[in-house]
XYZ file of C-alpha atoms in Angstrom:
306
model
C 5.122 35.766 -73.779
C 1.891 35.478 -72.012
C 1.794 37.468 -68.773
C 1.018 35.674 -65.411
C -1.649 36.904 -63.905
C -0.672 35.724 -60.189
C 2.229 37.030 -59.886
C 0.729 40.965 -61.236
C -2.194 40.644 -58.749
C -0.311 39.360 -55.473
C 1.284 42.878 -55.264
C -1.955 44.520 -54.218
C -5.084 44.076 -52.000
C -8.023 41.827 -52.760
C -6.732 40.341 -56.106
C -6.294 44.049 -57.423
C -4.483 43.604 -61.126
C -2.794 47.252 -60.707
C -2.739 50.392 -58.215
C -3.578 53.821 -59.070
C -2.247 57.225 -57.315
C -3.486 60.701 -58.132
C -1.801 63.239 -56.645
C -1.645 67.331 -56.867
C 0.719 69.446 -56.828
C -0.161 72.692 -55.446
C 2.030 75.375 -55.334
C 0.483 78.493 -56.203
C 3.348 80.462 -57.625
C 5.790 79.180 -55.564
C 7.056 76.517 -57.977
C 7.397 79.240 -60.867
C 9.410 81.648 -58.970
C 11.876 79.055 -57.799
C 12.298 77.982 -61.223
C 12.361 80.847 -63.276
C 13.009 83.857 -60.695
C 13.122 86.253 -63.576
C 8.884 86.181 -63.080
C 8.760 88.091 -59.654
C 6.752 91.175 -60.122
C 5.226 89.927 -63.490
C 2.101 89.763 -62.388
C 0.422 89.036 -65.878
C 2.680 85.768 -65.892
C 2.006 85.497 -62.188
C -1.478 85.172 -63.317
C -1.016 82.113 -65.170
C -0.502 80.376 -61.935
C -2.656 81.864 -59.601
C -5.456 80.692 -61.706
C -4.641 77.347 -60.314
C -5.654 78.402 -56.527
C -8.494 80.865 -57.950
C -10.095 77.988 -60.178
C -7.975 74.580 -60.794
C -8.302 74.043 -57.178
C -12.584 73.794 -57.286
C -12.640 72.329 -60.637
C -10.346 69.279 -59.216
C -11.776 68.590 -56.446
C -15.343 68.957 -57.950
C -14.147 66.435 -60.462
C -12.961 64.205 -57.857
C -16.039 64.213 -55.847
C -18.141 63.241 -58.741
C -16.044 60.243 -59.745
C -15.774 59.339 -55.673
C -12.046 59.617 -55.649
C -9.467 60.502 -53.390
C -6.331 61.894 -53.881
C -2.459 63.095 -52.995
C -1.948 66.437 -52.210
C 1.800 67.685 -52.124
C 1.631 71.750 -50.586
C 4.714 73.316 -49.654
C 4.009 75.190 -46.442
C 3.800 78.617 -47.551
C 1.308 78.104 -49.830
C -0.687 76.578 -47.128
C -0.337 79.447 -45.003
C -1.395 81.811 -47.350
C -3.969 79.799 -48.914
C -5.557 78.392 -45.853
C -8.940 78.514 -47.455
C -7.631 75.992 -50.066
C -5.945 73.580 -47.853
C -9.311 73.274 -45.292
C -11.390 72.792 -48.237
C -8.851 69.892 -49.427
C -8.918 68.204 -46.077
C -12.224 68.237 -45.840
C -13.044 67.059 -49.274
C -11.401 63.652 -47.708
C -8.080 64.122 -49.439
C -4.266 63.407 -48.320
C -2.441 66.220 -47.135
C 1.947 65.944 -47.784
C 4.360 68.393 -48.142
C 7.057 69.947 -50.185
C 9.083 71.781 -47.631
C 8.029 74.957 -46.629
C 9.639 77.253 -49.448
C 9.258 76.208 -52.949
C 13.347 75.475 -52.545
C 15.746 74.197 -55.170
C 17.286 71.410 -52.616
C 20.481 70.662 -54.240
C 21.568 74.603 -53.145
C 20.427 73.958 -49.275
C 22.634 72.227 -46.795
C 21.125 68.960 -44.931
C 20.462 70.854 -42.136
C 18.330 73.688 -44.076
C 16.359 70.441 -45.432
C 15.637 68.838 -42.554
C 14.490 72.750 -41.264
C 12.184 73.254 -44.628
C 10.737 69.435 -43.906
C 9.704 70.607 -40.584
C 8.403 73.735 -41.115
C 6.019 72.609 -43.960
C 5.008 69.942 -41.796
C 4.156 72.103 -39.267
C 2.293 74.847 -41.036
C -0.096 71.553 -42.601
C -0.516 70.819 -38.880
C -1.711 74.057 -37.854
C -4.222 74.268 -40.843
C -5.396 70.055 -40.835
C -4.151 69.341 -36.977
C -2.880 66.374 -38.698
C 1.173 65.931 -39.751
C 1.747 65.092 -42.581
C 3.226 62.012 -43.500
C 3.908 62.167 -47.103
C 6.825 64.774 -48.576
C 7.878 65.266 -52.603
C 11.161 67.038 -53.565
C 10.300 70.393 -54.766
C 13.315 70.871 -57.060
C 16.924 69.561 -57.455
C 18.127 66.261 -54.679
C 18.541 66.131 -51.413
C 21.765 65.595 -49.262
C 22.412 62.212 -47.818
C 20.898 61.332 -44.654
C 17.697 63.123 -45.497
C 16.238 60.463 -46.196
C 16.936 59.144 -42.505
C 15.840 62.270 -41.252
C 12.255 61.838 -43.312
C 11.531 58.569 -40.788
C 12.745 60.533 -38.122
C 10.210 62.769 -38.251
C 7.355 60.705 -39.364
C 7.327 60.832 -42.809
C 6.052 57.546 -44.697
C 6.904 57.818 -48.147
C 7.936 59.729 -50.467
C 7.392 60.546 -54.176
C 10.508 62.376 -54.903
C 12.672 59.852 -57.424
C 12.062 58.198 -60.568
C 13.536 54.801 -61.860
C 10.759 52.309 -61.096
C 7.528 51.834 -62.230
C 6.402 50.058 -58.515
C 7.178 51.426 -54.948
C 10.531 50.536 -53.097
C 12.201 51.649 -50.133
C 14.167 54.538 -49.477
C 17.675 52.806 -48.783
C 18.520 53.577 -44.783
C 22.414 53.991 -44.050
C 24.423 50.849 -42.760
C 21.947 48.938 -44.760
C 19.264 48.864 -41.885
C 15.892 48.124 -43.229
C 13.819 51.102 -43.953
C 9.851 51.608 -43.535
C 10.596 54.840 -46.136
C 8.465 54.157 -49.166
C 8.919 55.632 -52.718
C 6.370 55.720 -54.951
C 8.123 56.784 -58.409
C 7.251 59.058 -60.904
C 7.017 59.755 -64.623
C 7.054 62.063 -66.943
C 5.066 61.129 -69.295
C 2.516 60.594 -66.383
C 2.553 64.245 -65.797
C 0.749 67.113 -67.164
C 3.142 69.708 -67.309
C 5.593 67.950 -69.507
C 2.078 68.687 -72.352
C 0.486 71.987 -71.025
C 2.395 74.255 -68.975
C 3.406 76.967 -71.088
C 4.182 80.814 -70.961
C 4.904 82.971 -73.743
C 7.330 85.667 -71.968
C 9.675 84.619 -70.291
C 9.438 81.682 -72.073
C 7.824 78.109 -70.192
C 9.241 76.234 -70.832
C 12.557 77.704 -72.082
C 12.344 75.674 -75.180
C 9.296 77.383 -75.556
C 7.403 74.081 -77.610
C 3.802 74.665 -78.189
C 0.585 72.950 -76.171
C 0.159 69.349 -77.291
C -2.886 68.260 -78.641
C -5.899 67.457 -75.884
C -6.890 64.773 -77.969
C -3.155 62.985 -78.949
C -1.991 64.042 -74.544
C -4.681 62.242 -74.222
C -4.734 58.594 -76.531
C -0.851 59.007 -75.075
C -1.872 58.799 -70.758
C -4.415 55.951 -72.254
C -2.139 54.250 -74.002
C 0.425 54.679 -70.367
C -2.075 53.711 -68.241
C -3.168 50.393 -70.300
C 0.844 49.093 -69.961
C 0.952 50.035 -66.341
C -2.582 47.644 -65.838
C -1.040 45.107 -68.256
C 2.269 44.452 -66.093
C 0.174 45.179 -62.739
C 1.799 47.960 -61.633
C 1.710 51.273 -59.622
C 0.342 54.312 -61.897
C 1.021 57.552 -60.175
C -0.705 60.429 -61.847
C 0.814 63.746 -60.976
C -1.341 66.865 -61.850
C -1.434 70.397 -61.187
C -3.988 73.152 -60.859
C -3.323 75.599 -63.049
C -2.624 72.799 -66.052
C -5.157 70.661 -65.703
C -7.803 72.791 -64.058
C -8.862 74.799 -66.590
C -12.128 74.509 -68.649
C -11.258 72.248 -71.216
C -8.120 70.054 -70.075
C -10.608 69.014 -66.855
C -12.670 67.296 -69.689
C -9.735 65.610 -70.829
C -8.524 64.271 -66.838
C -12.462 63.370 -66.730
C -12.027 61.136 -69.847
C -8.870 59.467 -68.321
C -10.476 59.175 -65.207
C -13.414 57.234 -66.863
C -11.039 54.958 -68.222
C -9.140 54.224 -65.559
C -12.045 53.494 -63.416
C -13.714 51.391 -66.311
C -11.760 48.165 -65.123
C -13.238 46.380 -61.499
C -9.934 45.225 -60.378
C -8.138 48.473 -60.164
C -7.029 49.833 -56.943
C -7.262 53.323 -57.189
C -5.788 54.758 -53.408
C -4.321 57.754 -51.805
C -0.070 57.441 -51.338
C -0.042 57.023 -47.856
C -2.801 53.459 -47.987
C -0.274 52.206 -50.933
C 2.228 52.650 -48.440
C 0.487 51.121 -45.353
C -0.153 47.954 -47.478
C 3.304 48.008 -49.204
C 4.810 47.930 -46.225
C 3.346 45.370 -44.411
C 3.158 43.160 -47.681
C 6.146 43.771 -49.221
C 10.067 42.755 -48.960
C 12.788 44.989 -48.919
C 15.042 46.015 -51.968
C 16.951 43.772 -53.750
C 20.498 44.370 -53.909
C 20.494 45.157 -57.515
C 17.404 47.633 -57.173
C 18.704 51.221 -58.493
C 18.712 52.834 -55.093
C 20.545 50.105 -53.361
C 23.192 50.983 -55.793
C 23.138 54.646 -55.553
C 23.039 54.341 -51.721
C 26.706 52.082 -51.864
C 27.768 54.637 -54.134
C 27.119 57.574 -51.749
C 28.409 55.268 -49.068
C 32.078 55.198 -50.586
C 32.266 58.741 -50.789
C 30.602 58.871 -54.454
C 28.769 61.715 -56.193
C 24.517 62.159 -55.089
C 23.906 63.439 -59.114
């Protein structure tokens, strides 16, 4: 069935067939001890992630600047603490600034209370480094509690890209079924580059431990992603991370994508928090049968979060 083109292009600005995303997720070796805590004190694993902040971090945002791009950077606040360096030279490159918390945290073991603390405090520590809050958080591991998404608006925070489940943004359901102003822009795996590249041989990463795809096949495969995402007119969120993509010869490979992306005039290619601005003044709320509507009446009558 043919596609119609109106009703693809309506969804974004200035007769724009699709919108594009990039964001980074940098989290030094934060994200590696929270999910496999038997690495502390390993430094030689260690290493494999602290190449990101020693090297991933330039190439990217070299590779950025040559292409004219900005992008989504998600930092849990300890990392920007310690890596103040890094997150100046970010926000002064031009890019978005969001965070994860402030610890790397599995959420699903905190109480609602010790998320709403780790929001703060990584929105904070941005602050002090940017003197900008952020307005932008992702879910560093696990889900959060109900009403966390409530307390996200509360303290300023504009979207979120946390869940999964859609392949355009949607609000974050509010409780009592007010209207929200939350916006989720959704993710996907096989938009990711970990899911290919990240990889340790002891202790294993993943615990699987599969072997590094092929550049060239990871590649023809995000092509191949990206082309349906144009072809319905949809929201492509690219999610990256130093110390995969960064290195000398996957950079080629993002470069490539990049190209191709960029190759088409009416792509929108914008930072989370613009797709937001427009989305929200643009766009209705959910419909009842959207995904999270549904999971939100669940929670409502006393159902499960999982």
């Amino acid at each position: 069935m043919p596609i119609n083109q109106n009703a693809t292009q309506d969804k974004w600005p200035q007769g724009k067939r699709c919108a594009v995303v990039i964001t980074v997720d940098f989290n030094d070796v934060q994200g590696i001890l929270s999910q496999v805590p038997a690495v502390a004190g390993r430094e030689k694993t260690l290493s494999v992630w602290r190449y990101g902040t020693l090297r991933g971090v330039d190439r990217l945002l070299a590779l950025l600047a040559k292409k004219n791009l900005r992008s989504s950077w998600c930092v849990p606040g300890r990392v920007a603490d310690e890596h103040a360096d890094k997150i100046t030279q970010i926000f002064r490159a031009g890019h978005e600034l969001a965070t994860s918390g402030y610890e790397f945290e599995k959420f699903d073991e905190l109480t609602l209370e010790q998320q709403v603390s780790s929001l703060q405090r990584g929105q904070a520590a941005l602050k002090a480094h940017t003197g900008q809050t952020p307005r932008g958080f992702r879910l560093p591991s696990g889900n959060w509690a109900a009403g966390f998404a409530e307390a996200m608006s509360e303290a300023g925070i504009g979207w979120s890209s946390s869940w999964r489940g859609d392949d355009l943004p949607y609000f974050q359901p509010m409780r009592d079924g007010l209207p929200s102003q939350l916006v989720e822009l959704p993710l996907h795996y096989e938009l990711e580059d970990e899911p290919y590249f990240a990889f340790n041989l002891s202790p294993a990463v993943p615990p699987a431990q599969s072997r590094i795809a092929s550049y060239s096949h990871t590649l023809g495969n995000m092509k191949m992603d990206f082309d349906g995402f144009y072809r319905f007119g949809l929201c492509y969120v690219l999610r990256l991370h130093p110390e995969v993509i960064g290195t000398a010869g996957r950079i080629g490979l993002l470069s490539e994508l990049l190209d191709d992306i960029t190759s088409r005039p009416d792509v929108w290619v914008a930072t989370a928090g613009e797709v937001t601005d427009w989305w929200r003044q643009t766009q209705p709320q959910n419909e009842p049968s959207h995904p999270a509507q549904i999971w939100q009446q669940h929670t409502q009558n006393g159902g499960s979060n999982e």
